[in-house]
Amino acid sequence: MTDTTQTIDILLLGSGGREHALAMKLAESPRCGTLYIAPGNGGTAQVGENVAIAEDDPQAVADFARGAGVGLVVVGPEAPLVAGVADAVRAAGIPCFGPGAAGAQMEGSKKFSKELMERAGIPTAAYGSFTDEEAALAYVRAQGAPIVVKADGLAAGKGVIVAETLEEAEEAVRECFSGAFGAAGSTVVVEECLTGPECSLLAFTDGKTVRPMATAQDHKRALEGDMGPNTGGMGVYSPVPIVTDDELAAMKQVMADAVAELAAEGIDYRGCLYGGFMLTPEGPKVLEFNARFGDPETQVILPRLENDLVDVMLACAEQRLDEVELAWRDAWAVAVVLTSAGYPGSYEKGKVITGIEDAEAMDGVTVYHAGTAVREDGELVTSGGRVLAVTALGETFEAARDLAYAACEKIDFEGKTLRHDIGLRALRGREAWA
C-alpha cells in the first residue's frame, strides 16, 4: 500500500497555460514538496521553481529527476511524450504521469490513431492515408469537398486544414508534401468532414482503469463567430450543456475502448488520454486523440476537480487508479484567452502586463499564464501568442461567463486581443449548430 501522507518532490514539464494550471493544482496538494517546472513561465515561477532542462531530452529529464530525488514526473506537452521522455523516467525507476513513446503515437501519428480506432470499432470519420502526393490528390478529387487534410505528425496544432473547396483541399495536400510541416507532413491523412458541435472529453488512466473527467468545449478559431484561422484555443468552458446523457455515455465508452485496445496491443498507457469528439447526427465520432491534457481545457477542468491531483496522478503512474473516484465542483467554468496582436501569425513580445492582481482579487477568478516571462527588472511581459487564460467559476454558465469577461477588462498589455463570444453559442442551445 502506498503511503498517502508522505510529501514528494515533483518535476512538471512544459511552459504553457496548461502547465501553470497543472502546477497550481499540484501545489495545492499537502503531498507536494518542492515543485520544479521545466522550463516554466512567469506564472509557474510563482508556485514552484523554474528549471532550465530540455523538456524533450529523455536522458536529461531522467538525470535531473534522479539527481533531485523527484518522486513524480508529470509531462505536460506532446513533444516530450513522443520523444520517449516517460520511458526514460520509468526506466530510472521514477513514477511518471504520461504515456511512453508507443502510447504517445495516439497523438504523434494520426495514421496510427485512425488504424487503432478501426481495429477497436471506434466511430470516426472515413479516411485515407497517403505517402504519395498524387495518390492523395486523386483521393481528394474522388471524395470532393468539404474535406479535411491532416499532416500525420506533430505540427503544433497547425497541420489540420478544413478545406471548403476542392482547390483548398488540393493546396493543403501540396502544402503538407512541400515540407511546410517538416517530417510531420511526409504522411498525409485525408478525412470526411464531420458536422456538429465539438466536445472534448479527457480521461485519467493507468492503462487498465479509465476515469473520465468533465466535458469541455474549446473555441479554436481566432475571430468571433468562429471565423479566421485555427489557433491553439481562444477560450473554453466546462461542462458542456448541450451534451445529452446518451452522448456522454457513448464518449465515455469510446475512451474505455481506446485504452482497452492499447492494452490488448501491448501498449502500457498511463496518463491523460484526450478525446476530441464531433457530436454528429449519428452520435459522437472521434476527430482526434491527444496523449496529454488539452490547452486551454485544463484551465477549466482542473479548477472544478475536487480530488488531490498528486494522489490521482500517482495512482495512474502506479496502476492503482481503481482506488480513486473523481469528484467535481458543482460550478461552471469559463476561460477567455488573451492573445498578442497578430496571433496566430507573427506578433511582438516584451509588452508589459498589468492588472492581473486586480483580476484575481475578484472572487472566483484565476489567471493562468501561458506566454509570459519575468524580465530582469521584475516586470511581467508577454513572451508568446497566447498570453493569459482568464478563468472564472460561477453558479450558472452566464455568471461564470460575465465574471470572466469582467476580469479580462482589468488586465492590459499593448496589443491585447480576445474573442468576446466565448460560450455564446452554447447558451443558445443545440439549435445554434443546426
PDB file of C-alpha atoms in Angstrom, residues 297-410:
ATOM      1  CA  GLU A 297      -9.283  22.782 -21.496  1.00  0.00           C
ATOM      2  CA  THR A 298      -7.072  22.145 -18.456  1.00  0.00           C
ATOM      3  CA  GLN A 299      -7.706  25.705 -17.290  1.00  0.00           C
ATOM      4  CA  VAL A 300     -11.442  24.988 -16.806  1.00  0.00           C
ATOM      5  CA  ILE A 301     -11.334  21.288 -15.881  1.00  0.00           C
ATOM      6  CA  LEU A 302      -8.804  21.367 -13.034  1.00  0.00           C
ATOM      7  CA  PRO A 303     -10.463  24.237 -11.118  1.00  0.00           C
ATOM      8  CA  ARG A 304     -13.603  22.061 -10.964  1.00  0.00           C
ATOM      9  CA  LEU A 305     -11.744  18.905  -9.823  1.00  0.00           C
ATOM     10  CA  GLU A 306     -12.107  18.332  -6.064  1.00  0.00           C
ATOM     11  CA  ASN A 307      -9.563  15.490  -5.827  1.00  0.00           C
ATOM     12  CA  ASP A 308      -5.925  15.863  -4.778  1.00  0.00           C
ATOM     13  CA  LEU A 309      -4.156  15.885  -8.161  1.00  0.00           C
ATOM     14  CA  VAL A 310      -0.943  14.371  -6.748  1.00  0.00           C
ATOM     15  CA  ASP A 311      -2.945  11.392  -5.458  1.00  0.00           C
ATOM     16  CA  VAL A 312      -4.719  10.908  -8.794  1.00  0.00           C
ATOM     17  CA  MET A 313      -1.532  11.167 -10.873  1.00  0.00           C
ATOM     18  CA  LEU A 314       0.398   8.801  -8.606  1.00  0.00           C
ATOM     19  CA  ALA A 315      -2.489   6.328  -8.836  1.00  0.00           C
ATOM     20  CA  CYS A 316      -2.183   6.479 -12.636  1.00  0.00           C
ATOM     21  CA  ALA A 317       1.611   6.121 -12.535  1.00  0.00           C
ATOM     22  CA  GLU A 318       1.445   3.195 -10.082  1.00  0.00           C
ATOM     23  CA  GLN A 319      -1.517   1.449 -11.788  1.00  0.00           C
ATOM     24  CA  ARG A 320      -3.971   1.676  -8.882  1.00  0.00           C
ATOM     25  CA  LEU A 321      -6.477   4.109 -10.368  1.00  0.00           C
ATOM     26  CA  ASP A 322      -9.246   1.664  -9.437  1.00  0.00           C
ATOM     27  CA  GLU A 323      -8.817   3.027  -5.876  1.00  0.00           C
ATOM     28  CA  VAL A 324      -9.810   6.561  -6.997  1.00  0.00           C
ATOM     29  CA  GLU A 325     -13.236   8.076  -7.707  1.00  0.00           C
ATOM     30  CA  LEU A 326     -13.285  11.585  -9.156  1.00  0.00           C
ATOM     31  CA  ALA A 327     -15.364  14.350  -7.559  1.00  0.00           C
ATOM     32  CA  TRP A 328     -16.357  17.617  -9.258  1.00  0.00           C
ATOM     33  CA  ARG A 329     -17.392  21.049  -8.022  1.00  0.00           C
ATOM     34  CA  ASP A 330     -20.964  21.927  -8.904  1.00  0.00           C
ATOM     35  CA  ALA A 331     -19.877  25.080 -10.714  1.00  0.00           C
ATOM     36  CA  TRP A 332     -19.467  26.344 -14.260  1.00  0.00           C
ATOM     37  CA  ALA A 333     -16.053  27.396 -15.510  1.00  0.00           C
ATOM     38  CA  VAL A 334     -15.366  29.751 -18.413  1.00  0.00           C
ATOM     39  CA  ALA A 335     -11.891  30.775 -19.608  1.00  0.00           C
ATOM     40  CA  VAL A 336     -11.138  33.571 -22.071  1.00  0.00           C
ATOM     41  CA  VAL A 337      -7.687  33.625 -23.680  1.00  0.00           C
ATOM     42  CA  LEU A 338      -5.887  36.956 -24.081  1.00  0.00           C
ATOM     43  CA  THR A 339      -3.555  36.933 -27.077  1.00  0.00           C
ATOM     44  CA  SER A 340      -0.869  39.110 -28.645  1.00  0.00           C
ATOM     45  CA  ALA A 341      -1.962  41.174 -31.664  1.00  0.00           C
ATOM     46  CA  GLY A 342      -1.274  39.169 -34.827  1.00  0.00           C
ATOM     47  CA  TYR A 343      -1.622  35.706 -33.267  1.00  0.00           C
ATOM     48  CA  PRO A 344      -1.658  33.008 -34.695  1.00  0.00           C
ATOM     49  CA  GLY A 345       0.561  34.798 -37.206  1.00  0.00           C
ATOM     50  CA  SER A 346       3.596  36.890 -36.244  1.00  0.00           C
ATOM     51  CA  TYR A 347       3.389  39.014 -33.109  1.00  0.00           C
ATOM     52  CA  GLU A 348       5.609  41.174 -30.920  1.00  0.00           C
ATOM     53  CA  LYS A 349       6.865  40.118 -27.484  1.00  0.00           C
ATOM     54  CA  GLY A 350       8.010  42.046 -24.419  1.00  0.00           C
ATOM     55  CA  LYS A 351       4.834  44.045 -23.762  1.00  0.00           C
ATOM     56  CA  VAL A 352       4.367  44.892 -20.065  1.00  0.00           C
ATOM     57  CA  ILE A 353       1.308  43.211 -18.492  1.00  0.00           C
ATOM     58  CA  THR A 354      -0.716  44.998 -15.795  1.00  0.00           C
ATOM     59  CA  GLY A 355      -3.885  44.277 -13.832  1.00  0.00           C
ATOM     60  CA  ILE A 356      -3.554  40.570 -13.054  1.00  0.00           C
ATOM     61  CA  GLU A 357      -3.709  41.181  -9.302  1.00  0.00           C
ATOM     62  CA  ASP A 358      -6.882  43.241  -9.746  1.00  0.00           C
ATOM     63  CA  ALA A 359      -8.471  40.448 -11.801  1.00  0.00           C
ATOM     64  CA  GLU A 360      -7.516  37.753  -9.288  1.00  0.00           C
ATOM     65  CA  ALA A 361      -8.917  39.872  -6.433  1.00  0.00           C
ATOM     66  CA  MET A 362     -12.352  39.096  -7.911  1.00  0.00           C
ATOM     67  CA  ASP A 363     -13.946  36.124  -6.151  1.00  0.00           C
ATOM     68  CA  GLY A 364     -13.846  33.030  -8.372  1.00  0.00           C
ATOM     69  CA  VAL A 365     -11.211  34.300 -10.832  1.00  0.00           C
ATOM     70  CA  THR A 366      -7.847  32.685 -11.600  1.00  0.00           C
ATOM     71  CA  VAL A 367      -5.440  33.980 -14.246  1.00  0.00           C
ATOM     72  CA  TYR A 368      -3.282  31.284 -15.831  1.00  0.00           C
ATOM     73  CA  HIS A 369      -0.057  32.370 -17.516  1.00  0.00           C
ATOM     74  CA  ALA A 370       0.850  30.942 -20.928  1.00  0.00           C
ATOM     75  CA  GLY A 371       3.118  33.249 -22.954  1.00  0.00           C
ATOM     76  CA  THR A 372       4.604  35.313 -20.121  1.00  0.00           C
ATOM     77  CA  ALA A 373       8.100  35.924 -18.776  1.00  0.00           C
ATOM     78  CA  VAL A 374       9.632  37.937 -15.961  1.00  0.00           C
ATOM     79  CA  ARG A 375      12.265  40.470 -17.037  1.00  0.00           C
ATOM     80  CA  GLU A 376      15.426  41.041 -15.005  1.00  0.00           C
ATOM     81  CA  ASP A 377      13.842  44.190 -13.554  1.00  0.00           C
ATOM     82  CA  GLY A 378      10.941  42.084 -12.247  1.00  0.00           C
ATOM     83  CA  GLU A 379       8.381  43.295 -14.814  1.00  0.00           C
ATOM     84  CA  LEU A 380       5.962  40.672 -16.184  1.00  0.00           C
ATOM     85  CA  VAL A 381       5.915  40.809 -20.004  1.00  0.00           C
ATOM     86  CA  THR A 382       4.387  38.949 -22.929  1.00  0.00           C
ATOM     87  CA  SER A 383       6.503  36.191 -24.462  1.00  0.00           C
ATOM     88  CA  GLY A 384       4.062  34.254 -26.631  1.00  0.00           C
ATOM     89  CA  GLY A 385       0.959  34.366 -28.812  1.00  0.00           C
ATOM     90  CA  ARG A 386      -1.465  33.105 -26.200  1.00  0.00           C
ATOM     91  CA  VAL A 387      -0.522  35.222 -23.192  1.00  0.00           C
ATOM     92  CA  LEU A 388      -3.054  34.509 -20.429  1.00  0.00           C
ATOM     93  CA  ALA A 389      -6.188  32.436 -19.807  1.00  0.00           C
ATOM     94  CA  VAL A 390      -8.640  34.216 -17.519  1.00  0.00           C
ATOM     95  CA  THR A 391     -10.803  31.587 -15.794  1.00  0.00           C
ATOM     96  CA  ALA A 392     -13.929  32.293 -13.759  1.00  0.00           C
ATOM     97  CA  LEU A 393     -16.148  29.947 -11.756  1.00  0.00           C
ATOM     98  CA  GLY A 394     -19.848  30.677 -11.294  1.00  0.00           C
ATOM     99  CA  GLU A 395     -23.080  29.082 -10.130  1.00  0.00           C
ATOM    100  CA  THR A 396     -24.504  29.450 -13.657  1.00  0.00           C
ATOM    101  CA  PHE A 397     -22.977  29.459 -17.114  1.00  0.00           C
ATOM    102  CA  GLU A 398     -23.972  33.130 -17.567  1.00  0.00           C
ATOM    103  CA  ALA A 399     -22.485  34.155 -14.207  1.00  0.00           C
ATOM    104  CA  ALA A 400     -19.157  32.448 -14.952  1.00  0.00           C
ATOM    105  CA  ARG A 401     -19.058  33.990 -18.423  1.00  0.00           C
ATOM    106  CA  ASP A 402     -19.845  37.512 -17.208  1.00  0.00           C
ATOM    107  CA  LEU A 403     -17.217  37.237 -14.461  1.00  0.00           C
ATOM    108  CA  ALA A 404     -14.531  36.022 -16.874  1.00  0.00           C
ATOM    109  CA  TYR A 405     -15.097  38.989 -19.194  1.00  0.00           C
ATOM    110  CA  ALA A 406     -15.202  41.463 -16.291  1.00  0.00           C
ATOM    111  CA  ALA A 407     -11.826  40.099 -15.163  1.00  0.00           C
ATOM    112  CA  CYS A 408     -10.417  40.429 -18.701  1.00  0.00           C
ATOM    113  CA  GLU A 409     -11.219  44.139 -18.572  1.00  0.00           C
ATOM    114  CA  LYS A 410      -8.892  44.544 -15.562  1.00  0.00           C
TER     115      LYS A 410
END
